[in-house]
PDB file of C-alpha atoms in Angstrom:
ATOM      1  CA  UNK A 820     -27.279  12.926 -32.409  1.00  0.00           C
ATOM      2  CA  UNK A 821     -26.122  11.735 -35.857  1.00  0.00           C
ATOM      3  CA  UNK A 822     -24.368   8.729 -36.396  1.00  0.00           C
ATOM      4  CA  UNK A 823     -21.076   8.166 -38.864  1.00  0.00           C
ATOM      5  CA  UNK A 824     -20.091   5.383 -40.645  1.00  0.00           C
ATOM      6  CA  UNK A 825     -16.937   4.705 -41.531  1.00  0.00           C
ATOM      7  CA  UNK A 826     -17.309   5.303 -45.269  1.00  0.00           C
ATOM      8  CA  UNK A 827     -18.969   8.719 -44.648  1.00  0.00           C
ATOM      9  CA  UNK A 828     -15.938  10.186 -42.678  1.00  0.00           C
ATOM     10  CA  UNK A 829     -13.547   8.791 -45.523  1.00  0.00           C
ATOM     11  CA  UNK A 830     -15.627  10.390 -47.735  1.00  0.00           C
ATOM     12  CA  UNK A 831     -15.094  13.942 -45.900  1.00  0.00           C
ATOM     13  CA  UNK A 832     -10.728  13.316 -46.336  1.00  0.00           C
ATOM     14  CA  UNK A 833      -8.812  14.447 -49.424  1.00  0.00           C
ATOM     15  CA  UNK A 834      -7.197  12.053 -51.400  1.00  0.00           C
ATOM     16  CA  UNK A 835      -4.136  12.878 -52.531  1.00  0.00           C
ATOM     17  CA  UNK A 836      -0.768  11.267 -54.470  1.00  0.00           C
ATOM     18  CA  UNK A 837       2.314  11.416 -54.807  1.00  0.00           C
ATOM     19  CA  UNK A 838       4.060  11.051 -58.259  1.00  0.00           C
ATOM     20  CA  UNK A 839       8.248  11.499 -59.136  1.00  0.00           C
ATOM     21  CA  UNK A 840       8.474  14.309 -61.816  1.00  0.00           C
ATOM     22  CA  UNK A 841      12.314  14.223 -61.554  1.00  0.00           C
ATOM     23  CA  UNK A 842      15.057  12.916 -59.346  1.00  0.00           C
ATOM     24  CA  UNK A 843      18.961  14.242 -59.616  1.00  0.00           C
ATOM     25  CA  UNK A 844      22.571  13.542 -57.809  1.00  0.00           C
ATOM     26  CA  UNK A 845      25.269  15.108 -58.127  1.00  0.00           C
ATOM     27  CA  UNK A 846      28.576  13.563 -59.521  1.00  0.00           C
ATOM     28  CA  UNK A 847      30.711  16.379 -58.076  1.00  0.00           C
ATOM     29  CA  UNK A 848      33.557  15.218 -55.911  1.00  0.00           C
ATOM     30  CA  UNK A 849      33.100  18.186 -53.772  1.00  0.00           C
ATOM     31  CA  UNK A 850      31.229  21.724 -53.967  1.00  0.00           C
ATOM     32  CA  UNK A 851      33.237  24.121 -51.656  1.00  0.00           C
ATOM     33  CA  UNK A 852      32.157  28.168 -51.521  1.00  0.00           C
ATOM     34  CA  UNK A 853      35.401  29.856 -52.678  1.00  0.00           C
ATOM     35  CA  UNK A 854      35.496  31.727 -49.367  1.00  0.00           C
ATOM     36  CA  UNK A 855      33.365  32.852 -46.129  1.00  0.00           C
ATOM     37  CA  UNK A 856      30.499  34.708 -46.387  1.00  0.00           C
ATOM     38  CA  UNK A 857      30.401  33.629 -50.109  1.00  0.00           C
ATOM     39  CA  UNK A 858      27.196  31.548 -51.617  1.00  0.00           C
ATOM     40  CA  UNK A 859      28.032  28.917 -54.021  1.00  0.00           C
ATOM     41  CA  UNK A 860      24.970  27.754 -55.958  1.00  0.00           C
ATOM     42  CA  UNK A 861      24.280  23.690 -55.521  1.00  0.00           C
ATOM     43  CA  UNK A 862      24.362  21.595 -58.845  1.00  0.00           C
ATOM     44  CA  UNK A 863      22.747  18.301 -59.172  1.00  0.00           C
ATOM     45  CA  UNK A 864      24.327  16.770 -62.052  1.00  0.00           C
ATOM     46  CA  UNK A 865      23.318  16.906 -65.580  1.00  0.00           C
ATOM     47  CA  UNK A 866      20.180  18.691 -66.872  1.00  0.00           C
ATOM     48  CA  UNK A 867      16.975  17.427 -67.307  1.00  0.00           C
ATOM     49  CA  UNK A 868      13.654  18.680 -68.199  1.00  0.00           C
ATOM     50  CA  UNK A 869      10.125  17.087 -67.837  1.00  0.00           C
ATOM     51  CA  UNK A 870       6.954  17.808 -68.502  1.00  0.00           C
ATOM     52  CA  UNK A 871       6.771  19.466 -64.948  1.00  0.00           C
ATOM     53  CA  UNK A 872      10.062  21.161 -63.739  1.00  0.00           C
ATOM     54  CA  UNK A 873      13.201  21.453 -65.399  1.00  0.00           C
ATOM     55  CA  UNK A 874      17.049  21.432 -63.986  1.00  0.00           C
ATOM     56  CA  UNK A 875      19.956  23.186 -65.403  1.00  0.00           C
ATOM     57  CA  UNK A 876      23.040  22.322 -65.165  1.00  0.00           C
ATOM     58  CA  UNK A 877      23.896  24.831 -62.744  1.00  0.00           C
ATOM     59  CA  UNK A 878      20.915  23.415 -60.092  1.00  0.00           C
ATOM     60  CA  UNK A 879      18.069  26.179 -60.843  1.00  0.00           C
ATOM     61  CA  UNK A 880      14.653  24.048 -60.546  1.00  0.00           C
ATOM     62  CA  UNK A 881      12.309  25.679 -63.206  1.00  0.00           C
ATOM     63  CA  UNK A 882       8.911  24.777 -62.580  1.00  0.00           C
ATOM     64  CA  UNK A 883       7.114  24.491 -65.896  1.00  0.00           C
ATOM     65  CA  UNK A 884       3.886  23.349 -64.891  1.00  0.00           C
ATOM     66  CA  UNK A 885       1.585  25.507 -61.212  1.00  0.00           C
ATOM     67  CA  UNK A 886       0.711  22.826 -58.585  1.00  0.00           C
ATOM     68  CA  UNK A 887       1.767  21.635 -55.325  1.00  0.00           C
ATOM     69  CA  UNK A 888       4.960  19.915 -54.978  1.00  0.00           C
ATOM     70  CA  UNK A 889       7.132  18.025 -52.493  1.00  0.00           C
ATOM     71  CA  UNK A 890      10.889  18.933 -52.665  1.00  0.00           C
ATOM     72  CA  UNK A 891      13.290  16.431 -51.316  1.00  0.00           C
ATOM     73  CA  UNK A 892      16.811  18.126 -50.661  1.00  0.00           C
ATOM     74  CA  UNK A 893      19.616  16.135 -50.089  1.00  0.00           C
ATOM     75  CA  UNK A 894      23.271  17.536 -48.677  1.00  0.00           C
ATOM     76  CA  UNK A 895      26.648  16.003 -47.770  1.00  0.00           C
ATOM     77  CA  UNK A 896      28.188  18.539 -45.373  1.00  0.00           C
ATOM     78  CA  UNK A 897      31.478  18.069 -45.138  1.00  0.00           C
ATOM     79  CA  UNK A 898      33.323  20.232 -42.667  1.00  0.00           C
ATOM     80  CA  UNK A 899      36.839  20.153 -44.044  1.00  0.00           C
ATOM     81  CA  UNK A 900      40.591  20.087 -42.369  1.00  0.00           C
ATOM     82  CA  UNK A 901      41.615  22.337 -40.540  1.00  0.00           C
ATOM     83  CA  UNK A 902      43.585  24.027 -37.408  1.00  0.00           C
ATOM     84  CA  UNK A 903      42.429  22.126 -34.057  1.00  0.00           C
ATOM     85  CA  UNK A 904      39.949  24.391 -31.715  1.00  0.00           C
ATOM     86  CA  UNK A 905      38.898  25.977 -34.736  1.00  0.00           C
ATOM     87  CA  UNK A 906      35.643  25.496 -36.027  1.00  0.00           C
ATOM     88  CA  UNK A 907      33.733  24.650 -40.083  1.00  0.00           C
ATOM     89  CA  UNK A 908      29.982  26.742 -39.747  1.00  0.00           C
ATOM     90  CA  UNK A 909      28.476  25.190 -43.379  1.00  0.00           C
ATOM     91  CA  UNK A 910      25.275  26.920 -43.834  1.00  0.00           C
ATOM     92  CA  UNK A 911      22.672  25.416 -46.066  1.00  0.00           C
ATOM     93  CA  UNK A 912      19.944  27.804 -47.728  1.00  0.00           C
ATOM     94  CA  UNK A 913      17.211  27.868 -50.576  1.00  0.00           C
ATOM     95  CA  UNK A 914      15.708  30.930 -53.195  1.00  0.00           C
ATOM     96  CA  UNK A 915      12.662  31.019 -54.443  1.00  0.00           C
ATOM     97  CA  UNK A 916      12.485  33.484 -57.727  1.00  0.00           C
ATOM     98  CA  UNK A 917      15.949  34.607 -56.422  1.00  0.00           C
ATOM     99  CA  UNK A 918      14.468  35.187 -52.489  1.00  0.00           C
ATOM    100  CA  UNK A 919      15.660  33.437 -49.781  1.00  0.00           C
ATOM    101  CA  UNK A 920      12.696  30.844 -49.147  1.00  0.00           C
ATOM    102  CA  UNK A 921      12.576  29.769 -45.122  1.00  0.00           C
ATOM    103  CA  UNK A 922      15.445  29.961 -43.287  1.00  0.00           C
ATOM    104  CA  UNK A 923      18.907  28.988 -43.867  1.00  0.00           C
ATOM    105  CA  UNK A 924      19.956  26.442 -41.544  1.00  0.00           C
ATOM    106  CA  UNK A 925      23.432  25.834 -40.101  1.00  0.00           C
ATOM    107  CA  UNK A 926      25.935  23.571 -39.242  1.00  0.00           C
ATOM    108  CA  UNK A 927      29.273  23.481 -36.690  1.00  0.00           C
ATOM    109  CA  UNK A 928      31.600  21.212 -36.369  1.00  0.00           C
ATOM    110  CA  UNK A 929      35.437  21.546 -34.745  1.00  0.00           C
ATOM    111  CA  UNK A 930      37.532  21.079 -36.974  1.00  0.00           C
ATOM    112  CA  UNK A 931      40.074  18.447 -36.897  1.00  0.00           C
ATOM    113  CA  UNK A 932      43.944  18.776 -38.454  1.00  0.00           C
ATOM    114  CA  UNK A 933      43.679  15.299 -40.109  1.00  0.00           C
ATOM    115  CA  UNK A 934      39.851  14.361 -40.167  1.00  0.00           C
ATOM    116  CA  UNK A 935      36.772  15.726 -42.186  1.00  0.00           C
ATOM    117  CA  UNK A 936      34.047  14.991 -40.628  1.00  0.00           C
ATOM    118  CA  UNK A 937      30.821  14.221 -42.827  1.00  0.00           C
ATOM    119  CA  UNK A 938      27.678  14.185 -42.781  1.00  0.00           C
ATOM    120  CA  UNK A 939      24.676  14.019 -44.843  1.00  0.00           C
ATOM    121  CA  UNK A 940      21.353  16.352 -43.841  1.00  0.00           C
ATOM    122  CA  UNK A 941      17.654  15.970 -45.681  1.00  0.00           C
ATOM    123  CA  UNK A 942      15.388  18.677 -45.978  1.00  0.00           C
ATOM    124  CA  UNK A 943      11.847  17.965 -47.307  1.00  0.00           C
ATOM    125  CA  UNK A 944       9.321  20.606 -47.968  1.00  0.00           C
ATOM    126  CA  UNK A 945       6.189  21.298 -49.575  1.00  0.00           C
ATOM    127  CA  UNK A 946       6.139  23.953 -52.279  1.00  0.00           C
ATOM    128  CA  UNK A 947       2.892  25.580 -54.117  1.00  0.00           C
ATOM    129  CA  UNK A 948       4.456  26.989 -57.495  1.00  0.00           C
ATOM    130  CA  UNK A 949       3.112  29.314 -60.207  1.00  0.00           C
ATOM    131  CA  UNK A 950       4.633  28.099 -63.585  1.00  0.00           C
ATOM    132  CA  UNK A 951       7.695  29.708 -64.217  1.00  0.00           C
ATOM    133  CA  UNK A 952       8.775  29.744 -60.327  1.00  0.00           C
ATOM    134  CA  UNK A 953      12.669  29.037 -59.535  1.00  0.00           C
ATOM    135  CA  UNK A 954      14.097  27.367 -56.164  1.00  0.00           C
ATOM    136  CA  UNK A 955      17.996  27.377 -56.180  1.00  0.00           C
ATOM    137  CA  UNK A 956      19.942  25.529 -53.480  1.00  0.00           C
ATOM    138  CA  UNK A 957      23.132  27.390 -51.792  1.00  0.00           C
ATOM    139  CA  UNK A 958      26.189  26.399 -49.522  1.00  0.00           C
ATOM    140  CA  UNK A 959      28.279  28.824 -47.969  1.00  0.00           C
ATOM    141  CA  UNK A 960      30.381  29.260 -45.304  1.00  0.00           C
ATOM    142  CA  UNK A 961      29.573  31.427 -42.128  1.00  0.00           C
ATOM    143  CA  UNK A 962      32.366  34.246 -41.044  1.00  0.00           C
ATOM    144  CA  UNK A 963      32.574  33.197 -37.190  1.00  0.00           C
ATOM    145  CA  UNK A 964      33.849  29.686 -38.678  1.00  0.00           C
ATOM    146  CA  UNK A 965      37.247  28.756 -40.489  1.00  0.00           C
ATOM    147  CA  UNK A 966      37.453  29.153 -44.183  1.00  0.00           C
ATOM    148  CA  UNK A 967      37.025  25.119 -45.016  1.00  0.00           C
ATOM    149  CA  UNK A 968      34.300  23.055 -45.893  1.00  0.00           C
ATOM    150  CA  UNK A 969      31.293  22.755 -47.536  1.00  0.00           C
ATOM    151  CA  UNK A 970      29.624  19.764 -49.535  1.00  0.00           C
ATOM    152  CA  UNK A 971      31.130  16.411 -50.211  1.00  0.00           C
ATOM    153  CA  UNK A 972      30.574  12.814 -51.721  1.00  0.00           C
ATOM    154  CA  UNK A 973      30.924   9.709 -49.625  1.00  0.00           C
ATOM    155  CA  UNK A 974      32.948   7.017 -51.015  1.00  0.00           C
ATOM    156  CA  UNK A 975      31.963   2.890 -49.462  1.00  0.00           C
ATOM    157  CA  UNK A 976      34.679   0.873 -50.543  1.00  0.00           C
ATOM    158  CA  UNK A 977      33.668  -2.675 -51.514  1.00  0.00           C
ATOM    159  CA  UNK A 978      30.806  -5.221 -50.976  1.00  0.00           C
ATOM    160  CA  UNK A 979      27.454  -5.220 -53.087  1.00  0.00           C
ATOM    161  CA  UNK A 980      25.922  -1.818 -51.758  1.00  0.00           C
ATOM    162  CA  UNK A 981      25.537   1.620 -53.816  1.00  0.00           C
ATOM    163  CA  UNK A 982      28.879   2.552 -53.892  1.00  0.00           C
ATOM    164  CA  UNK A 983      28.663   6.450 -53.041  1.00  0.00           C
ATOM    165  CA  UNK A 984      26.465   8.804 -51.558  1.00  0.00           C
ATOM    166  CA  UNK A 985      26.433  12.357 -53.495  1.00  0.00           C
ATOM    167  CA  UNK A 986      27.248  15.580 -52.510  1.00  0.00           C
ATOM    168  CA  UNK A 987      23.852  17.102 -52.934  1.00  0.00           C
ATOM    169  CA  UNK A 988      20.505  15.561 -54.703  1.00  0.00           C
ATOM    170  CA  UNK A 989      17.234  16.015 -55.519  1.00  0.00           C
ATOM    171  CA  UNK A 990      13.692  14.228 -55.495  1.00  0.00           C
ATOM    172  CA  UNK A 991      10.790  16.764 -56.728  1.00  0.00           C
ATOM    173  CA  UNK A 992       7.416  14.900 -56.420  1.00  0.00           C
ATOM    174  CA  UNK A 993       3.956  16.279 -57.891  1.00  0.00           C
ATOM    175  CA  UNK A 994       0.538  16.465 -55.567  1.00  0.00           C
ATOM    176  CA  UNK A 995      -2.319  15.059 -57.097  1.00  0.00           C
TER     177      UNK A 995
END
């Protein structure tokens, strides 16, 4: 039998870290597909570029350097306002090099004639890119639902906190 210490099974573990290459929010008011069945890319705000990924303006993450990242997605569903016993289906889904990546996931909510009713959902993944790789984020709206809804900001009125909560952001961290 062969006895471990401590040090020798830490020695066995990959170390790895964690480091912010870019961060994003959107300062849209609301980002609504124009109908059912119809994708409407996700912006994140202004455009940026670092020495690792890159954002346009219209949401495309451009990965400029290969390695493994961690992709924080952030979306405020919002379901919209609509005829009661009716129902908002928002579905939430993400390309990679112009492929759906995973799959899209869904949400329902009945709709309400004088209430939205909001929410905000987090995806976080792991991603291995290839320099030059693309992930774009997409909302749309599924046909068995109404045509309303779709992402949203959250306004807090008063006291010392962040005052609002975006409609969709971003955290992209690097493995190291």
């Amino acid at each position: 039998a062969k006895n471990f210490t401590v040090s020798d099974i830490i020695s066995l573990v990959p170390t790895t870290s964690h480091s912010k290459v870019l961060q994003a929010a959107s300062v849209a008011v609301s980002q609504n597909p124009s109908a059912i069945n119809t994708e409407l890319q996700i912006e994140f705000g202004p455009a940026q570029t670092t020495t690792n990924v890159s954002l346009s303006l219209a949401g495309t993450l451009t990965f400029n350097v290969a390695g493994d990242y961690t992709i924080e997605f952030n979306a405020t569903t919002s379901s919209g306002v609509g005829v009661i016993n009716k129902k908002s289906i928002i579905m939430l889904g993400i390309k990679s090099n112009g492929a759906y990546f995973g799959v899209p996931v869904g949400y329902q909510t009945a709709l309400n004639a004088s209430n939205s009713f909001t929410q905000t959902r987090s995806n976080t993944f792991n991603y291995t890119a290839l320099a030059a790789d693309t992930l774009e984020f997409f909302v749309f709206r599924d046909g068995f639902g109404d045509n309303v809804g779709g992402l949203a900001n959250l306004r807090i009125n008063g006291g010392p906190l962040p005052q609002e909560v975006a409609s969709a952001s971003l955290i992209v961290s690097k493995l190291s």
